[in-house]
Coordinates of C-alpha atoms in Angstrom, one line a residue:
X784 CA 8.1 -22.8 -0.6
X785 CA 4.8 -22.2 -2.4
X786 CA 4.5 -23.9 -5.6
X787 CA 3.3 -21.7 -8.5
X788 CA -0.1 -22.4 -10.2
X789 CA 1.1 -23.2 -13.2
X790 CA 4.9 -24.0 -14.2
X791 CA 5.8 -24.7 -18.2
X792 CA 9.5 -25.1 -19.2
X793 CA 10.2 -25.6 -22.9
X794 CA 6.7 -26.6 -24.3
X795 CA 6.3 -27.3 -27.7
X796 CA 3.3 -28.2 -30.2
X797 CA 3.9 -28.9 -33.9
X798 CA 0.9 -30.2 -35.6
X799 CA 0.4 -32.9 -38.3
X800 CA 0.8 -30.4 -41.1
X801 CA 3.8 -28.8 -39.8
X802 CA 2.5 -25.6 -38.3
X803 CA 4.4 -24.8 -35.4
X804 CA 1.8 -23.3 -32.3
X805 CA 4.3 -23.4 -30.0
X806 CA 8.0 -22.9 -29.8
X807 CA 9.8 -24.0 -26.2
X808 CA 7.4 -21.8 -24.8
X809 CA 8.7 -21.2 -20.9
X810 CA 5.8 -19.3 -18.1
X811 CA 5.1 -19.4 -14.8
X812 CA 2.5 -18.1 -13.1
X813 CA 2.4 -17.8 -9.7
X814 CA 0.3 -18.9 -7.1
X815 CA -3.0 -16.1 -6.1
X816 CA -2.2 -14.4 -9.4
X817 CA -4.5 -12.8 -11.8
X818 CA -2.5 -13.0 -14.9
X819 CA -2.9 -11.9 -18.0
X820 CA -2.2 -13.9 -21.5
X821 CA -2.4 -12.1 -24.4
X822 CA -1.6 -12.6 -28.2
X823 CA -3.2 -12.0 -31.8
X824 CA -5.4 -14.4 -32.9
X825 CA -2.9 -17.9 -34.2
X826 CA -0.2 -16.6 -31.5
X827 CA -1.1 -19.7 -29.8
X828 CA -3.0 -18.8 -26.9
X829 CA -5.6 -21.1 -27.5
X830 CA -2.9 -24.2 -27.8
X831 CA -1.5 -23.3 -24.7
X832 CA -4.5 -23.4 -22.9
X833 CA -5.5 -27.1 -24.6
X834 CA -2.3 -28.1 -23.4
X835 CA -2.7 -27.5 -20.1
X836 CA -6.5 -28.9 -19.9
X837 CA -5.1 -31.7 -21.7
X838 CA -7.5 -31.4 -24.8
X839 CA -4.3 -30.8 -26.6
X840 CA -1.0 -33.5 -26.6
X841 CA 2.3 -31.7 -26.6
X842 CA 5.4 -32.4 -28.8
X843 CA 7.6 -31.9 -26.0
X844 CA 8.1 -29.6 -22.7
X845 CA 6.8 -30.1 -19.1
X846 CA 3.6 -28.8 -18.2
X847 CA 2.8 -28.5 -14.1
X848 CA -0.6 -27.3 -12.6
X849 CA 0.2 -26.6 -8.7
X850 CA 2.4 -28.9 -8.9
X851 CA 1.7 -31.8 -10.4
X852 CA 3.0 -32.8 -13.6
X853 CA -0.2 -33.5 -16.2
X854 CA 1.8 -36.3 -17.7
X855 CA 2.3 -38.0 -14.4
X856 CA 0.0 -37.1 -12.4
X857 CA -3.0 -36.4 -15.1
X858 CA -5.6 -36.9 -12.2
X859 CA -4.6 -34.6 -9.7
X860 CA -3.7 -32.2 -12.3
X861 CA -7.1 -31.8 -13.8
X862 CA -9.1 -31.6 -10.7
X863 CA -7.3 -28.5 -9.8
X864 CA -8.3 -26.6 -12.9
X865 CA -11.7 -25.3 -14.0
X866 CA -12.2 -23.8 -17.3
X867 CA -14.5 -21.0 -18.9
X868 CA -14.7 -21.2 -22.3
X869 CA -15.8 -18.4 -25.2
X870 CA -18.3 -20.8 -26.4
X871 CA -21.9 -22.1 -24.7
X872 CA -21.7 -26.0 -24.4
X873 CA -23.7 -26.8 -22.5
X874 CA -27.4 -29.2 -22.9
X875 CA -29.4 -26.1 -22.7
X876 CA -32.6 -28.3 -22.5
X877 CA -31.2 -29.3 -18.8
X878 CA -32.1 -27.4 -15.5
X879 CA -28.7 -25.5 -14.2
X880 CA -29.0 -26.8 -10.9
X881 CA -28.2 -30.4 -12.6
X882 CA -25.8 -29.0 -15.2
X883 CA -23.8 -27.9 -12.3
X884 CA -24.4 -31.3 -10.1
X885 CA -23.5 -33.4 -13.1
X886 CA -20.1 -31.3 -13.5
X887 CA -19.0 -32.4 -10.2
X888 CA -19.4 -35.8 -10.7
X889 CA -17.2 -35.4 -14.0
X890 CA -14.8 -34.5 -11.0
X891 CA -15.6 -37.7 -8.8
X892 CA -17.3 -36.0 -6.5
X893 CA -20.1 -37.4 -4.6
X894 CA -23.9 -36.6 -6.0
X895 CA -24.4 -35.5 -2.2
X896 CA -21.2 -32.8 -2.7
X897 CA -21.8 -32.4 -6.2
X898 CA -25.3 -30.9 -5.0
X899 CA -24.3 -29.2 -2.5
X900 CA -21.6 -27.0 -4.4
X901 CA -23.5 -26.6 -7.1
X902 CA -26.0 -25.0 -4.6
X903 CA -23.3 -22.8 -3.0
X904 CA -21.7 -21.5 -6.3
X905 CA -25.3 -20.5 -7.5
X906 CA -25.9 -18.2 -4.7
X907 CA -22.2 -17.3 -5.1
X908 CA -23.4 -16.1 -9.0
X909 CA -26.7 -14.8 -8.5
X910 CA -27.9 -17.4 -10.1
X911 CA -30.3 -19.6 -7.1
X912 CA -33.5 -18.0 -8.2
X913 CA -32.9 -19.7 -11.5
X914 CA -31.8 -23.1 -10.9
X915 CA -34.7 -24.7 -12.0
X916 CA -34.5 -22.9 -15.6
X917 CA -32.8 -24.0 -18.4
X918 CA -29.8 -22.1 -19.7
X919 CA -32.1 -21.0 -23.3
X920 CA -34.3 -19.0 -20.4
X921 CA -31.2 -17.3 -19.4
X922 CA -30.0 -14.3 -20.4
X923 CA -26.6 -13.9 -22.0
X924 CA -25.1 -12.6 -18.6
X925 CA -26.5 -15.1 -16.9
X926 CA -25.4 -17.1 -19.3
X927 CA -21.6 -16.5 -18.7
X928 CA -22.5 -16.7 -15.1
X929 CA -23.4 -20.2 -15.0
X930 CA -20.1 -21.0 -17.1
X931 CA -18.2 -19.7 -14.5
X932 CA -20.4 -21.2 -11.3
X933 CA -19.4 -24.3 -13.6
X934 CA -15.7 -24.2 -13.5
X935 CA -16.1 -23.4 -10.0
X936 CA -18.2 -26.5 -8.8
X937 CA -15.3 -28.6 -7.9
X938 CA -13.5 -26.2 -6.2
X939 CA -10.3 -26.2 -8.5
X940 CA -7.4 -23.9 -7.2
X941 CA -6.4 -22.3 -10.9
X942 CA -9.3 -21.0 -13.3
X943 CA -8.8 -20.5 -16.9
X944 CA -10.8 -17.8 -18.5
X945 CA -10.9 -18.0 -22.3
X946 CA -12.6 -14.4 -23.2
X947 CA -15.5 -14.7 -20.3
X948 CA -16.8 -11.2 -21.5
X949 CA -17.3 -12.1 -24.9
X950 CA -20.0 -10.5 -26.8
X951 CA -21.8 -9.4 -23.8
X952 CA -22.7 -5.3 -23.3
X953 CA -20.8 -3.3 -21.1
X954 CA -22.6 -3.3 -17.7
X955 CA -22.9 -6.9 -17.8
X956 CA -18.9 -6.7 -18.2
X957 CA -18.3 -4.5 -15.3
X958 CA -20.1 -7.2 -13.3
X959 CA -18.1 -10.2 -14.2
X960 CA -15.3 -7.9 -13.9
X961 CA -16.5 -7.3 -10.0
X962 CA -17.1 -11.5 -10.1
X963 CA -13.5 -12.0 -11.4
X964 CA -12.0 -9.8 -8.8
X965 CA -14.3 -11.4 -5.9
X966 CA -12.8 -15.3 -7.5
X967 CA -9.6 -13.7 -7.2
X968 CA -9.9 -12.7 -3.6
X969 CA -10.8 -16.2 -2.4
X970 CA -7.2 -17.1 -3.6
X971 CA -7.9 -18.4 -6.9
X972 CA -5.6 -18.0 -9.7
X973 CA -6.5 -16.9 -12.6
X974 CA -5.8 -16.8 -16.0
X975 CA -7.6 -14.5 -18.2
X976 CA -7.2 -14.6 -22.1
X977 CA -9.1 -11.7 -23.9
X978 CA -9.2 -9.1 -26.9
X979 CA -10.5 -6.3 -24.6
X980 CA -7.2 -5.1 -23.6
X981 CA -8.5 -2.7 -21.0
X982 CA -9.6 -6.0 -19.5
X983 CA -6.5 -6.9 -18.7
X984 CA -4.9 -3.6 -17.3
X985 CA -7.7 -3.5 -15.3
X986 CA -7.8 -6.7 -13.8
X987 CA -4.4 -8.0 -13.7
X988 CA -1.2 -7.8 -12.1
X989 CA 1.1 -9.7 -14.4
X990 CA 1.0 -10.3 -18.1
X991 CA 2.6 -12.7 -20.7
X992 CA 2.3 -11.8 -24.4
X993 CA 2.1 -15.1 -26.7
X994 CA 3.3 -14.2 -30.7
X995 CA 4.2 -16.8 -33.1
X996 CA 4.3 -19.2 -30.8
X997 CA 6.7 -17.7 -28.3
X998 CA 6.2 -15.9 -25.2
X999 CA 7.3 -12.0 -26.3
X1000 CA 6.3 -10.5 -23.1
X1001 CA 6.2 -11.5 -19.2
X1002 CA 6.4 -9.0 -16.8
X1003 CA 4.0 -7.1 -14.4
X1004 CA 1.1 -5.1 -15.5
X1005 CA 3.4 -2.2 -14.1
X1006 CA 6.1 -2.5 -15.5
X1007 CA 5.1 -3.4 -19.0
X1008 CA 2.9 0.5 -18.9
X1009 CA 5.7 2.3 -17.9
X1010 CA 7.1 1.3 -21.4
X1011 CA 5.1 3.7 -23.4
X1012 CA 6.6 6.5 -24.8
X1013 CA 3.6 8.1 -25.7
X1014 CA 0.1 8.9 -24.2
X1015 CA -3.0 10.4 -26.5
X1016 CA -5.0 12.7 -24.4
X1017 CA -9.1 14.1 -25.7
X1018 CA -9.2 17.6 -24.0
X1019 CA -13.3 18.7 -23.7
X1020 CA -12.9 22.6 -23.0
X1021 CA -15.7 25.2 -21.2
X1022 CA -15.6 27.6 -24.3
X1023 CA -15.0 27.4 -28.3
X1024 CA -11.4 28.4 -29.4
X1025 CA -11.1 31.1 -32.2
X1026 CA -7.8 31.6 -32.3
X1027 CA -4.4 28.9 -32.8
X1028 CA -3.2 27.6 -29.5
X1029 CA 0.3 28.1 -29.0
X1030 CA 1.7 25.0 -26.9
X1031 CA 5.4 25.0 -28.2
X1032 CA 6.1 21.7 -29.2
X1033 CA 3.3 19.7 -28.0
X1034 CA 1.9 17.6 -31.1
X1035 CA -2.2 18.5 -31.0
X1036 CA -5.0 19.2 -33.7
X1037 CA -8.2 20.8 -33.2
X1038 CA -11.1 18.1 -33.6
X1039 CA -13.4 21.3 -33.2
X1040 CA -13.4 24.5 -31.5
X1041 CA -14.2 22.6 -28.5
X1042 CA -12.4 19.2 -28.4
X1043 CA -8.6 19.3 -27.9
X1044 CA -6.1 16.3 -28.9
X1045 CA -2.8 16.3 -27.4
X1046 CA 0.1 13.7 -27.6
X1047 CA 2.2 13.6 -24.4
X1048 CA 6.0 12.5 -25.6
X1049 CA 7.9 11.4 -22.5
X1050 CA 9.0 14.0 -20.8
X1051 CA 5.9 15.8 -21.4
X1052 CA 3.4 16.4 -18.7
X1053 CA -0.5 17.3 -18.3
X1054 CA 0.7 20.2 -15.7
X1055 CA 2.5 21.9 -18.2
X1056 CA 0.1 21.5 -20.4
X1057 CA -2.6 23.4 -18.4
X1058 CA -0.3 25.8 -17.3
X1059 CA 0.4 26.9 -21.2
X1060 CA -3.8 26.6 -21.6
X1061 CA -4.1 28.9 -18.7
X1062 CA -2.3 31.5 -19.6
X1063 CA -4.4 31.5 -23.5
X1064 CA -7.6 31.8 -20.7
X1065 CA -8.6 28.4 -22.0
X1066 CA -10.2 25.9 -19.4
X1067 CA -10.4 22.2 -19.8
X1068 CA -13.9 20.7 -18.3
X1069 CA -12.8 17.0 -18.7
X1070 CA -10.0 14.6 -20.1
X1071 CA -9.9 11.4 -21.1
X1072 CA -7.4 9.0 -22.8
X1073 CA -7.7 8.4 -26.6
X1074 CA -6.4 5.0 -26.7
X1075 CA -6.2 1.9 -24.4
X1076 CA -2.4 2.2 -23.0
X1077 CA -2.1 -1.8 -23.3
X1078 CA -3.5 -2.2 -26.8
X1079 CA -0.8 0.6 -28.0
X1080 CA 1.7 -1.3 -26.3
X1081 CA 0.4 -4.9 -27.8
X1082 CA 0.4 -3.8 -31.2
X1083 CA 4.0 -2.3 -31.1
X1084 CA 5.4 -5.5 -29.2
X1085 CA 3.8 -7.6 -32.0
X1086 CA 4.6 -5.8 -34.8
X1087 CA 1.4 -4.8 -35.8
X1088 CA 0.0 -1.4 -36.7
X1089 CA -3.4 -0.1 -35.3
X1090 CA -4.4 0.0 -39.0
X1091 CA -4.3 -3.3 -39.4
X1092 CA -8.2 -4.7 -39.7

């Protein structure tokens, strides 16, 4: 039997002032996943993830990383996890080549190996032609590049990605995307955390949603989508409308006389939708969705509204 990636059973975390982050928090995730982990910002999602790095002690609970148990067996634990952070930390005075040699050896690897991974994962990135630069010659996507080719050097079997598209434009986010995937392929877990919720549906295959301190939400991707009751649709059309539309009981508004929004109830479906435009001799050029499926269904599972700021 394969053991998952990462096993937590009843894992708690109250700090020295009393504030509860975590709250016999059980989650598995299993091994070759891209999972998803998910919460508003003090659910605890950043907790978790310092107590299974150990950068954060627990109150109680059992924490295992493929495995091994990180109170037991703290070594073996830590070497199979690499971490991307939000935040730049590293000496950005120091050639990359070495900040990714150096890393290694954090990991007890040989200067020899160290070199020679840190060689491999920055042909891997993209990054070779720049190993002799310094990360403040970088630019930002290059940047999160070389965080990643970090967490990679000592070949660790679960990766931890703490919002690795942070801040950066959205071509450059496509292309980690594509880099995440590619990790993903080479049978490496991962564990995204992020605030772009299309991230997530994008990328993974199972989620867990963290709130209060307590795991709301772990299912598949799949699953989790079906549960929306409601899908926003942006209608472009060929022509200008100069008379009312008359869809029976589909909720829509005009945003001009050519932009059509339509809310799809369950039970309701595009084809009838067309059909009824059809037969008013109005044609629909293209269609998008108005709202990120996943974000609707975060806010609703936390008990927030999409007002709130």
């Amino acid at each position: 039997m394969i053991e998952p990636a990462l096993s937590i059973k009843s894992l708690s975390k109250t700090y020295r002032n009393g504030v509860v982050a975590l709250n016999d928090v059980d989650l598995e995730v299993k091994t070759g996943d891209f999972f998803a982990l998910l919460g508003p910002n003090g659910a605890g999602k950043s907790t978790l993830i310092g107590v299974i790095t150990s950068l954060v002690n627990k109150s109680a609970g059992k924490v295992q990383v493929m495995g091994y148990d990180i109170d037991t067996h703290f070594s073996q634990a830590k070497n199979k996890i690499g971490v991307v952070p939000q935040e730049y930390n590293f000496n950005k005075f120091e050639p990359i080549i070495e900040i990714l040699t150096n890393q290694g050896g954090y990991f007890g690897m040989s200067r020899q190996a160290a070199r020679a991974s840190a060689e491999e994962c920055l042909h891997k990135l993209n990054l070779w032609k720049k190993r002799k630069d310094t990360p403040q010659e970088l630019s930002g996507g290059m940047n999160r590049r070389l965080l990643i080719a970090r967490a990679l050097v000592h070949d660790p079997e679960l990766l931890i990605l703490d919002e690795p598209t942070a801040g950066v434009d959205i071509e450059i986010r496509r292309s980690i995307w594509q880099l995440m995937r590619k990790i993903n392929e080479d049978k490496k877990t991962i564990i995204l955390t992020t605030h772009y919720l299309e991230e997530a549906e994008s990328l993974c295959r199972n989620i867990g949603i963290i709130d209060s301190g307590k795991i709301i939400v772990n299912t598949s991707m799949r699953l989790l989508l079906e549960k929306l009751k409601e899908e926003s649709f942006i209608l472009y059309l060929q022509g200008p409308v100069t008379q009312p539309l008359e869809l029976e009981d589909f909720s829509y508004r005009m945003l001009d006389d050519r932009t059509l929004e339509v809310v799809l109830s369950h039970g309701k479906t595009l084809h009838r939708l067309f059909d009824l435009l059809n037969r008013q001799a109005v044609t629909v050029s293209s269609i998008r969705n108005k709202a990120n499926r996943l974000e609707e269904l975060f806010l609703a599972l936390t008990g927030q509204s999409s007002d709130t700021p």
